[in-house]
XYZ file of C-alpha atoms in Angstrom:
662
model
C -1.293 -7.910 55.067
C 0.213 -10.213 52.401
C -1.991 -13.124 53.516
C -5.398 -11.548 52.965
C -8.334 -13.820 52.238
C -11.100 -11.753 50.696
C -13.563 -14.604 51.147
C -13.476 -14.056 54.936
C -14.329 -10.348 54.753
C -17.921 -11.010 55.747
C -16.794 -12.986 58.778
C -14.551 -10.100 59.761
C -17.356 -7.563 59.596
C -19.797 -9.855 61.471
C -17.208 -10.488 64.167
C -16.586 -6.760 64.541
C -20.295 -5.966 64.805
C -20.853 -8.771 67.314
C -17.930 -7.589 69.347
C -19.231 -4.031 69.468
C -22.670 -5.261 70.629
C -21.299 -7.324 73.479
C -18.243 -5.362 74.485
C -19.889 -3.607 77.448
C -21.494 -6.755 78.842
C -18.303 -8.740 78.396
C -16.162 -6.190 80.154
C -18.398 -6.066 83.237
C -18.626 -9.828 83.270
C -14.898 -10.195 83.035
C -14.385 -7.866 85.981
C -16.965 -9.673 88.155
C -16.292 -13.222 87.040
C -12.895 -13.287 85.344
C -12.509 -16.994 84.693
C -16.055 -17.962 83.829
C -16.811 -14.892 81.697
C -13.670 -15.283 79.648
C -14.784 -18.720 78.606
C -18.412 -17.894 78.003
C -18.615 -14.263 76.725
C -15.397 -13.744 74.667
C -16.278 -13.303 70.907
C -13.551 -15.787 70.052
C -9.858 -16.564 70.241
C -7.382 -13.812 69.313
C -5.129 -13.887 66.267
C -1.571 -15.061 66.465
C -0.301 -11.482 66.615
C -2.403 -10.679 69.739
C -2.426 -14.172 71.247
C -0.329 -13.038 74.205
C -3.321 -10.925 75.311
C -5.623 -13.892 75.778
C -7.231 -14.002 79.229
C -9.403 -11.696 81.347
C -6.596 -9.265 82.064
C -5.901 -8.718 78.400
C -9.358 -7.372 77.563
C -8.871 -4.057 79.288
C -5.580 -3.558 77.434
C -7.508 -3.259 74.232
C -10.976 -2.171 75.330
C -11.859 0.784 77.528
C -14.585 0.188 80.094
C -17.518 2.290 78.968
C -21.273 2.136 79.179
C -21.705 4.135 75.950
C -20.291 3.594 72.447
C -17.467 1.048 72.214
C -13.950 2.423 72.482
C -10.658 0.819 71.624
C -7.166 1.342 72.900
C -5.303 0.251 69.737
C -3.039 3.302 69.589
C -1.976 2.740 73.187
C 0.148 -0.102 71.881
C 0.620 0.980 68.260
C 2.475 4.189 69.001
C 3.883 4.405 65.449
C 0.295 4.913 64.269
C -0.506 7.282 67.122
C 2.471 9.478 66.225
C 1.408 9.668 62.552
C -2.177 10.452 63.517
C -0.968 13.222 65.771
C 1.284 14.608 63.022
C -1.526 14.141 60.482
C 0.645 12.295 58.013
C 0.457 8.911 56.347
C -2.377 6.722 55.152
C -4.149 6.317 58.539
C -4.421 10.060 59.032
C -5.788 10.478 55.488
C -8.663 8.011 55.909
C -9.512 8.887 59.524
C -12.723 10.867 59.681
C -13.591 13.364 62.395
C -14.714 11.680 65.652
C -13.436 8.218 64.668
C -10.453 8.064 66.970
C -11.729 5.074 68.961
C -13.745 3.242 66.287
C -11.924 3.643 62.984
C -9.459 0.763 63.463
C -12.098 -1.967 63.267
C -13.005 -0.911 59.701
C -9.892 -2.607 58.429
C -8.680 -4.671 61.413
C -10.724 -7.382 63.141
C -9.995 -9.738 65.979
C -11.356 -12.759 67.843
C -11.517 -14.852 64.640
C -8.866 -17.431 65.434
C -5.109 -17.793 65.345
C -4.691 -17.984 61.553
C -7.139 -15.199 60.669
C -5.443 -12.076 59.167
C -6.139 -8.974 61.181
C -6.070 -6.714 58.107
C -9.077 -6.376 55.801
C -8.177 -4.657 52.515
C -10.925 -2.565 50.975
C -10.369 -2.248 48.099
C -7.971 -5.065 47.215
C -4.202 -4.286 47.242
C -4.165 -4.059 43.409
C -6.660 -1.143 43.548
C -5.055 0.618 46.496
C -5.037 4.432 46.184
C -1.403 5.210 46.999
C -1.990 8.952 46.811
C -3.665 8.776 50.250
C -0.345 7.825 51.807
C 1.088 11.229 50.854
C 3.147 9.822 47.968
C 1.353 9.588 44.605
C 2.664 6.939 42.213
C 3.235 8.278 38.689
C 5.639 7.887 35.785
C 7.880 4.859 36.099
C 6.762 4.266 39.687
C 3.488 2.928 38.309
C 3.396 -0.838 38.020
C 6.214 -1.550 40.465
C 5.453 -4.347 42.946
C 4.923 -3.115 46.518
C 7.932 -5.039 47.830
C 10.197 -3.134 45.443
C 9.956 -0.114 47.767
C 8.424 -1.501 50.978
C 11.262 -3.622 52.337
C 13.546 -3.282 55.430
C 16.465 -2.049 53.316
C 14.549 1.136 52.421
C 13.641 2.004 56.072
C 15.978 4.382 57.881
C 17.247 3.405 61.369
C 15.356 6.282 63.014
C 12.066 5.179 61.502
C 12.787 1.512 62.206
C 13.016 2.165 65.943
C 9.419 3.462 65.981
C 7.914 0.406 64.300
C 6.680 -2.132 66.843
C 5.996 -5.116 64.587
C 8.548 -7.828 65.136
C 8.760 -8.903 61.462
C 9.612 -5.550 59.945
C 9.393 -7.019 56.421
C 5.611 -7.026 56.895
C 5.415 -3.303 57.628
C 4.460 -0.587 55.109
C 5.649 2.194 57.448
C 8.999 3.892 57.647
C 9.480 5.155 54.074
C 9.929 8.809 53.213
C 8.903 10.697 50.056
C 12.517 11.553 49.181
C 14.321 9.791 46.333
C 17.521 8.810 48.142
C 16.182 5.776 50.101
C 15.485 3.984 46.814
C 17.751 5.704 44.296
C 21.460 6.341 44.314
C 22.413 10.015 44.432
C 24.559 10.372 41.315
C 25.512 13.869 42.411
C 26.884 12.700 45.767
C 24.891 15.312 47.666
C 26.361 18.349 45.902
C 22.924 19.395 44.560
C 20.933 18.626 47.680
C 18.281 15.996 48.305
C 15.404 17.579 46.378
C 15.753 15.645 43.113
C 12.439 16.884 41.682
C 13.910 20.332 41.169
C 15.548 18.921 38.045
C 14.170 15.434 37.402
C 10.786 13.741 37.136
C 9.517 10.195 37.387
C 8.957 9.858 33.632
C 12.482 10.485 32.309
C 15.302 10.743 34.815
C 18.130 11.321 32.349
C 16.607 14.494 30.920
C 16.564 17.165 33.589
C 13.465 18.855 32.190
C 12.655 20.735 35.381
C 16.048 22.376 35.702
C 16.158 26.139 35.038
C 19.729 27.260 34.350
C 18.681 30.904 34.511
C 18.402 30.546 38.277
C 22.089 29.659 38.587
C 25.046 32.047 38.704
C 25.757 31.356 35.015
C 22.748 32.242 32.857
C 22.804 30.592 29.425
C 22.439 33.031 26.527
C 22.998 32.958 22.783
C 24.828 29.904 21.458
C 25.342 28.603 25.011
C 21.651 27.669 25.062
C 22.263 25.121 22.296
C 25.224 23.444 24.000
C 24.548 20.044 25.570
C 25.026 19.684 29.317
C 27.888 17.212 28.799
C 29.967 19.828 26.988
C 30.465 21.805 30.198
C 29.606 19.248 32.858
C 31.813 16.576 31.375
C 32.044 13.288 33.287
C 35.363 12.930 35.073
C 36.968 9.491 34.635
C 36.194 7.473 37.712
C 33.919 10.179 39.137
C 30.484 11.676 38.574
C 29.897 14.762 36.378
C 30.613 18.019 38.166
C 27.717 20.453 38.399
C 28.967 22.948 40.973
C 32.281 24.614 41.454
C 32.971 25.112 37.752
C 35.054 28.142 36.727
C 33.275 30.563 34.413
C 34.631 33.994 35.237
C 36.609 34.110 31.980
C 35.747 32.755 28.539
C 39.167 31.100 28.543
C 37.934 28.851 31.331
C 36.157 26.862 28.600
C 37.390 28.324 25.289
C 40.914 28.468 23.893
C 42.248 31.939 23.108
C 42.450 31.975 19.305
C 44.291 35.281 19.482
C 46.975 33.711 21.641
C 47.118 36.643 24.050
C 47.427 39.289 21.332
C 44.492 41.264 22.703
C 44.595 42.343 26.330
C 40.924 43.212 26.633
C 38.336 40.620 27.550
C 36.626 38.482 24.925
C 33.240 40.085 25.494
C 34.612 43.488 24.547
C 34.458 42.291 20.921
C 32.433 39.109 20.975
C 29.110 37.953 22.376
C 27.337 34.652 22.897
C 25.017 35.133 19.911
C 27.795 34.503 17.415
C 31.496 34.465 18.069
C 32.534 35.235 14.510
C 30.732 38.600 14.273
C 32.541 40.971 16.587
C 31.469 44.246 18.095
C 34.387 45.869 16.293
C 32.954 44.897 12.934
C 29.559 46.231 13.942
C 31.025 49.600 14.891
C 33.328 49.918 11.869
C 31.825 52.001 9.024
C 32.898 50.210 5.861
C 30.998 52.718 3.683
C 33.851 55.160 4.207
C 36.239 52.831 2.399
C 36.614 52.275 -1.328
C 34.207 49.378 -1.133
C 31.003 49.927 0.848
C 29.477 46.684 2.082
C 25.958 46.099 0.794
C 23.517 43.204 0.733
C 24.966 39.796 1.539
C 28.438 41.307 1.879
C 27.351 42.660 5.260
C 27.088 39.099 6.608
C 30.535 37.995 5.447
C 33.209 37.496 8.057
C 36.024 40.014 7.869
C 38.641 37.265 7.510
C 36.973 36.066 4.321
C 38.334 39.112 2.496
C 41.024 40.302 4.889
C 42.814 37.011 5.099
C 45.252 36.580 7.896
C 43.800 39.609 9.664
C 45.718 42.045 7.443
C 43.372 44.987 7.047
C 45.937 47.274 5.395
C 46.623 45.147 2.309
C 44.798 46.417 -0.801
C 42.071 44.098 -2.103
C 40.984 44.157 -5.752
C 37.259 44.783 -5.963
C 36.482 46.380 -9.310
C 34.770 43.269 -10.664
C 32.940 40.413 -8.995
C 35.451 38.025 -10.506
C 38.196 39.640 -8.409
C 36.822 37.745 -5.415
C 34.380 35.221 -6.819
C 36.222 32.556 -8.719
C 35.844 30.396 -10.664
C 33.191 31.777 -13.036
C 29.969 30.020 -11.944
C 28.762 30.081 -15.567
C 31.968 28.699 -17.102
C 32.374 31.637 -19.472
C 28.998 31.240 -21.215
C 28.461 35.046 -21.121
C 32.009 36.136 -21.858
C 31.101 37.210 -25.424
C 28.338 39.581 -24.344
C 28.818 43.269 -24.911
C 29.452 43.866 -21.232
C 31.915 41.022 -21.065
C 29.637 38.931 -18.902
C 29.546 41.208 -15.875
C 27.716 39.613 -12.971
C 25.853 42.799 -12.042
C 23.982 42.643 -15.351
C 21.895 39.811 -13.939
C 22.667 39.673 -10.206
C 22.685 41.898 -7.144
C 24.584 41.785 -3.891
C 21.307 41.019 -2.062
C 21.442 37.457 -3.335
C 23.251 35.772 -6.199
C 20.568 33.156 -6.857
C 17.827 35.735 -7.351
C 18.486 37.108 -10.828
C 17.256 40.468 -12.103
C 17.270 39.190 -15.679
C 13.637 39.742 -16.704
C 11.392 38.655 -19.560
C 12.031 42.034 -21.148
C 15.761 41.389 -21.028
C 15.168 38.019 -22.636
C 13.744 39.768 -25.726
C 17.272 40.981 -26.453
C 18.426 37.396 -26.862
C 17.907 35.179 -29.870
C 14.907 33.603 -28.164
C 12.366 36.238 -27.040
C 9.867 34.898 -24.517
C 6.329 35.227 -25.832
C 2.987 33.778 -24.817
C 3.195 31.088 -22.179
C 6.977 31.008 -22.419
C 6.961 34.268 -20.451
C 5.436 32.465 -17.436
C 7.871 29.541 -17.413
C 10.380 29.380 -14.571
C 13.974 29.858 -15.683
C 14.911 26.508 -14.155
C 12.511 24.719 -16.510
C 14.737 25.435 -19.502
C 18.028 26.124 -17.723
C 18.097 23.055 -15.503
C 20.019 23.895 -12.298
C 23.247 21.962 -12.131
C 25.592 24.325 -10.328
C 28.480 25.407 -12.543
C 27.276 22.924 -15.161
C 23.985 24.826 -15.673
C 23.558 25.477 -19.400
C 22.212 28.879 -20.456
C 23.036 28.606 -24.163
C 20.388 26.017 -24.932
C 19.337 24.663 -28.315
C 16.042 26.138 -29.484
C 15.836 25.903 -33.285
C 12.833 23.572 -33.008
C 10.117 23.169 -30.415
C 11.133 19.539 -29.956
C 14.492 20.714 -28.619
C 12.658 21.417 -25.347
C 9.250 19.824 -25.767
C 8.422 16.199 -26.308
C 6.879 15.445 -29.686
C 3.206 15.227 -28.726
C 2.372 13.604 -32.075
C 5.037 10.883 -31.985
C 6.756 11.908 -35.255
C 3.514 11.956 -37.269
C 4.601 15.330 -38.671
C 8.350 14.700 -38.726
C 8.367 14.348 -42.499
C 7.460 16.832 -45.242
C 5.842 19.275 -45.439
C 5.905 20.004 -41.679
C 9.281 18.651 -40.505
C 8.100 18.989 -36.877
C 7.742 22.747 -37.070
C 5.018 23.012 -34.456
C 4.470 26.701 -35.173
C 2.735 25.791 -38.431
C -0.295 24.664 -36.412
C 0.307 25.948 -32.868
C 1.307 29.145 -31.139
C 3.099 30.026 -27.916
C -0.160 31.337 -26.441
C -1.806 27.926 -26.127
C -0.612 24.642 -27.549
C -4.068 23.064 -27.372
C -5.586 25.714 -29.638
C -4.579 24.914 -33.214
C -4.329 27.314 -36.126
C -5.010 24.499 -38.599
C -8.185 25.777 -40.257
C -10.873 24.184 -42.417
C -9.377 25.874 -45.467
C -6.058 24.127 -44.802
C -7.838 20.826 -44.313
C -9.291 21.165 -47.819
C -5.739 20.995 -49.145
C -5.119 17.621 -47.551
C -5.938 14.260 -49.063
C -9.341 14.278 -47.373
C -11.578 17.188 -48.347
C -14.308 17.852 -45.811
C -17.807 18.019 -47.269
C -21.338 17.770 -45.940
C -21.635 16.732 -42.321
C -17.881 16.246 -42.116
C -17.476 20.016 -42.106
C -19.385 20.282 -38.808
C -17.685 17.274 -37.175
C -15.329 17.969 -34.273
C -11.686 17.253 -35.073
C -11.321 14.877 -32.120
C -14.202 12.714 -33.363
C -12.028 11.578 -36.253
C -8.546 12.051 -34.791
C -8.805 9.680 -31.831
C -6.093 8.374 -29.446
C -3.748 5.948 -31.173
C -3.790 3.394 -28.350
C -7.434 3.920 -27.413
C -6.373 5.618 -24.158
C -7.406 9.215 -23.558
C -3.836 10.196 -22.623
C -2.327 8.707 -25.783
C -1.374 10.933 -28.746
C -4.078 11.273 -31.375
C -3.727 9.932 -34.871
C -3.655 12.370 -37.788
C -2.599 10.015 -40.587
C -4.780 7.156 -41.834
C -3.784 4.170 -43.932
C -7.107 4.367 -45.716
C -9.479 7.278 -46.263
C -12.470 5.068 -46.954
C -15.664 5.505 -44.958
C -15.126 2.240 -43.092
C -11.966 3.660 -41.505
C -14.213 5.694 -39.200
C -17.687 4.254 -39.776
C -18.946 0.722 -39.300
C -20.308 -0.808 -42.519
C -23.979 -1.359 -41.615
C -24.416 -3.590 -44.661
C -21.702 -6.058 -43.596
C -19.907 -5.947 -46.971
C -23.118 -6.769 -48.852
C -22.332 -4.122 -51.475
C -18.602 -4.772 -51.771
C -18.775 -5.011 -55.575
C -20.682 -1.743 -55.901
C -18.376 0.031 -53.408
C -15.277 -1.254 -55.199
C -16.062 0.497 -58.478
C -13.390 3.056 -59.384
C -14.510 6.680 -59.622
C -11.872 9.238 -60.580
C -9.157 6.826 -59.612
C -10.630 6.050 -56.181
C -13.013 3.344 -55.095
C -16.545 4.614 -54.719
C -17.012 3.187 -51.233
C -20.133 4.255 -49.367
C -20.497 7.219 -51.707
C -21.651 4.832 -54.396
C -25.054 5.247 -52.727
C -24.740 7.808 -49.931
C -23.515 11.391 -49.587
C -21.657 13.132 -46.787
C -24.578 15.489 -46.217
C -26.488 12.787 -44.385
C -26.266 9.045 -44.416
C -29.978 8.697 -45.124
C -29.517 10.634 -48.358
C -29.457 7.971 -51.130
C -29.329 10.462 -53.968
C -26.563 8.540 -55.705
C -28.329 5.188 -55.571
C -30.117 4.146 -58.769
C -32.467 1.215 -58.221
C -32.488 0.674 -61.978
C -28.967 -0.744 -61.671
C -30.308 -3.603 -59.587
C -32.168 -6.714 -60.636
C -35.468 -5.077 -59.715
C -36.219 -1.786 -61.397
C -38.695 0.470 -59.669
C -41.535 1.534 -61.931
C -44.948 3.004 -61.416
C -46.191 3.184 -57.867
C -43.244 1.087 -56.684
C -41.204 4.263 -56.879
C -43.280 5.804 -54.106
C -42.946 2.856 -51.731
C -40.676 3.325 -48.700
C -37.504 1.203 -48.772
C -38.625 -0.577 -45.617
C -41.814 -1.583 -47.440
C -39.829 -4.176 -49.387
C -36.566 -4.328 -47.385
C -38.270 -5.082 -44.125
C -36.286 -4.733 -40.840
C -35.971 -7.728 -38.564
C -37.425 -8.003 -35.087
C -39.636 -4.926 -35.459
C -36.588 -2.681 -35.770
C -37.108 0.920 -36.863
C -34.038 1.264 -39.080
C -32.413 -0.676 -41.927
C -29.097 -1.486 -40.216
C -29.672 -5.234 -40.104
C -31.560 -5.607 -43.368
C -30.330 -7.983 -46.073
C -31.119 -5.879 -49.138
C -30.369 -8.603 -51.686
C -32.870 -10.901 -50.036
C -35.753 -8.575 -50.894
C -38.669 -10.258 -52.783
C -38.929 -9.854 -56.559
C -42.232 -11.541 -57.429
C -45.607 -9.855 -57.070
C -47.001 -12.554 -54.841
C -43.991 -12.146 -52.483
C -45.325 -8.732 -51.497
C -48.921 -8.635 -52.708
C -51.797 -10.918 -51.806
C -53.300 -12.806 -54.843
C -56.874 -11.471 -55.122
C -57.834 -14.139 -57.719
C -57.267 -17.176 -55.545
C -54.645 -18.534 -57.981
C -57.083 -19.033 -60.856
C -54.698 -17.432 -63.397
C -51.516 -19.125 -62.264
C -49.472 -20.930 -64.885
C -46.407 -23.025 -64.236
C -46.304 -21.890 -60.591
C -46.401 -18.163 -61.416
C -49.266 -15.777 -61.084
C -48.392 -13.817 -64.233
C -49.812 -10.545 -62.822
C -48.056 -8.584 -65.560
C -50.249 -10.178 -68.213
C -53.110 -8.057 -67.015
C -51.750 -5.376 -64.657
C -48.939 -2.776 -64.535
C -47.053 -1.102 -61.661
C -48.525 2.217 -62.684
C -52.102 1.368 -61.837
C -53.776 -1.821 -60.791
C -57.096 -0.878 -62.388
C -58.094 -0.882 -65.143
C -56.076 -3.852 -66.249
C -54.351 -4.467 -69.557
C -56.392 -7.602 -70.141
C -57.357 -8.017 -73.863
C -60.727 -9.836 -74.007
C -60.336 -10.308 -77.761
C -57.742 -12.954 -77.147
C -60.319 -15.117 -75.419
C -63.034 -17.257 -77.052
C -65.637 -14.563 -76.338
C -65.236 -11.330 -78.280
C -66.663 -8.179 -76.734
C -67.654 -6.491 -79.912
C -70.780 -4.559 -80.259
C -72.814 -3.739 -77.243
C -70.836 -6.195 -75.099
C -67.809 -3.897 -75.055
C -69.736 -1.434 -72.920
C -70.837 -4.010 -70.401
C -69.010 -3.953 -67.102
C -66.997 -7.024 -66.203
C -68.987 -7.792 -63.091
C -72.198 -7.934 -65.103
C -71.046 -11.224 -66.639
C -68.451 -12.471 -64.193
C -70.499 -13.079 -61.119
C -69.259 -16.453 -59.975
C -67.973 -16.380 -56.412
C -66.133 -19.136 -54.572
C -64.602 -19.360 -51.098
C -60.787 -19.683 -51.040
C -58.925 -19.820 -47.712
C -61.969 -18.482 -45.948
C -62.416 -15.538 -48.324
C -64.933 -15.002 -51.137
C -63.129 -14.721 -54.497
C -64.604 -13.676 -57.829
C -63.929 -16.400 -60.375
C -63.821 -15.513 -64.092
C -63.974 -19.151 -65.170
C -66.330 -20.742 -65.976
C -68.479 -17.966 -67.456
C -71.368 -18.835 -69.903
C -70.915 -17.695 -73.514
C -74.349 -18.420 -74.951
C -76.850 -15.649 -75.121
C -79.530 -17.635 -73.362
C -77.223 -18.065 -70.397
C -77.369 -14.370 -69.735
C -80.397 -13.154 -71.751
C -83.776 -14.756 -71.074
C -86.855 -12.660 -71.450
C -84.614 -9.684 -70.792
C -83.310 -11.130 -67.507
C -79.950 -12.627 -66.806
C -80.270 -16.269 -65.996
C -78.143 -16.481 -62.969
C -79.024 -20.091 -62.350
C -77.593 -21.192 -65.704
C -74.347 -19.392 -65.002
C -73.996 -20.825 -61.516
C -74.706 -24.338 -62.847
C -72.048 -23.945 -65.506
C -74.498 -24.582 -68.426
C -73.405 -23.581 -71.849
C -69.989 -23.011 -73.437
C -67.581 -20.867 -71.400
C -64.466 -18.803 -72.167
């Protein structure tokens, strides 16, 4: 079995099939012609195990003469298998199907394949063998053990060994039983029988999980159920723990008599296994008929706690809690109260830690609990520290208990950290600091500032949302909160003192809206706005960059100041002198037409009928400048004949430039 060659499985099956096909012919031939047939018809030489059966006479020891289906006489020799098949136990009986008595062997065992060929064919391989079919399922710590760990001659009993025919018994898988003792030492030396699984399992041997003590003569109840096995079944030096034969008729068999024989009755007449300290006597005794009825937690106290030494006749002081409960758990903090600090003013016998001192009772102290203080746990202010717990806490200021949320911004006058000037006990986040009070500060709210949320100006000091907010500013100028869109372009104007303070942005703007320039006077600049210039939008001269729609990035001082910087020259530069157009000589900002031009200052006076003549009647010369037609006023003829000839204007003379011009 240990020398299986899976590669020869096919040969085994072919040999078996061939043998079945020829077995009838070979048997008859062997009987008629023993010597010749053995040499010519035999399927092949036998294995080493069956080699002593070689020869004509050996065939009929294994094969029954039959003209029908082949039959085999394996169990005639292998009686150990025959016995197990008859008893229907073991692996062979489990895999044997109905009607296979004479043919089943060749499924796994094959012959006539040579001396060295193994007669066992494993299917499946030994590693996948289903051990449960043997009648002993491997589980727990049995899993993974090598086969030889259990299947070896040392584990086979002498009675079973006598039934096994194989000469080398180390090669046999028969002879083992399903009991534990062949492989495991009986630590109980047989006193608990051989059925180990009544208490143990294959997963954890040390913990007897299957054992039910209630089925023994000593049922575990009460505190006995929590006692470890070793407490009672203690290992004896040099011997195994004792599990049977223990004395348990009397409690004294295990427990020492604490009464030292004073009481003649049995222990269970007063005690039970639930708790030894609480006796049946105490349960039956009516303490309410004494001077001190037991109530609340006092009912759970052991008698010896008060009646020390078991003396129940001695008088015990009980008028005040302090008669028994010492030292004072509050270290005399309530000794000056009107009641002298009696415990029952705040506590009950049902539980000392649960006080009956309510919010209403707290109103009688110097610190009544109002608002959210009424919902605060006592331990929040009176930090538990046993006898060191302080109940007379400091409370003159909020900061005695609460951290200064403003980081000493209001520690000085006029507030001196009196939080109640702005907050209430109902909600710290809701402030009572009103707009009217803000008007009394150094920064009066006007215009849009009145509608601005407080937190928009009072932002976290460190820029983190959890940081305290700032309420004091080093400077109250606009730039403290707002970015200067003019990039200090108007520093001189903003620095002018007004009522002792620099004008700042309010030199031009108001707090109503930033676009309101009611305070700005363009007359104070180098370019006064007159005439129609006053109706021009600011962006008409102060033009935004990059097609922007606002004036944030405009350089206001770089605005043009000359006419030609904004206006196109309609005269093609014909009136320019010294590089300037001199528009103001003829025009004003109020109205472009008519002009202020005085024709009497020229060489051609317009007196008489000429003063009613329209300009374009005489000035008709047109020239092209930069691709545009421009009316030129010079040269214009001054002689009568240039314009008057037979009642018609001589255009040709004017165009040719004939005559004296102005």
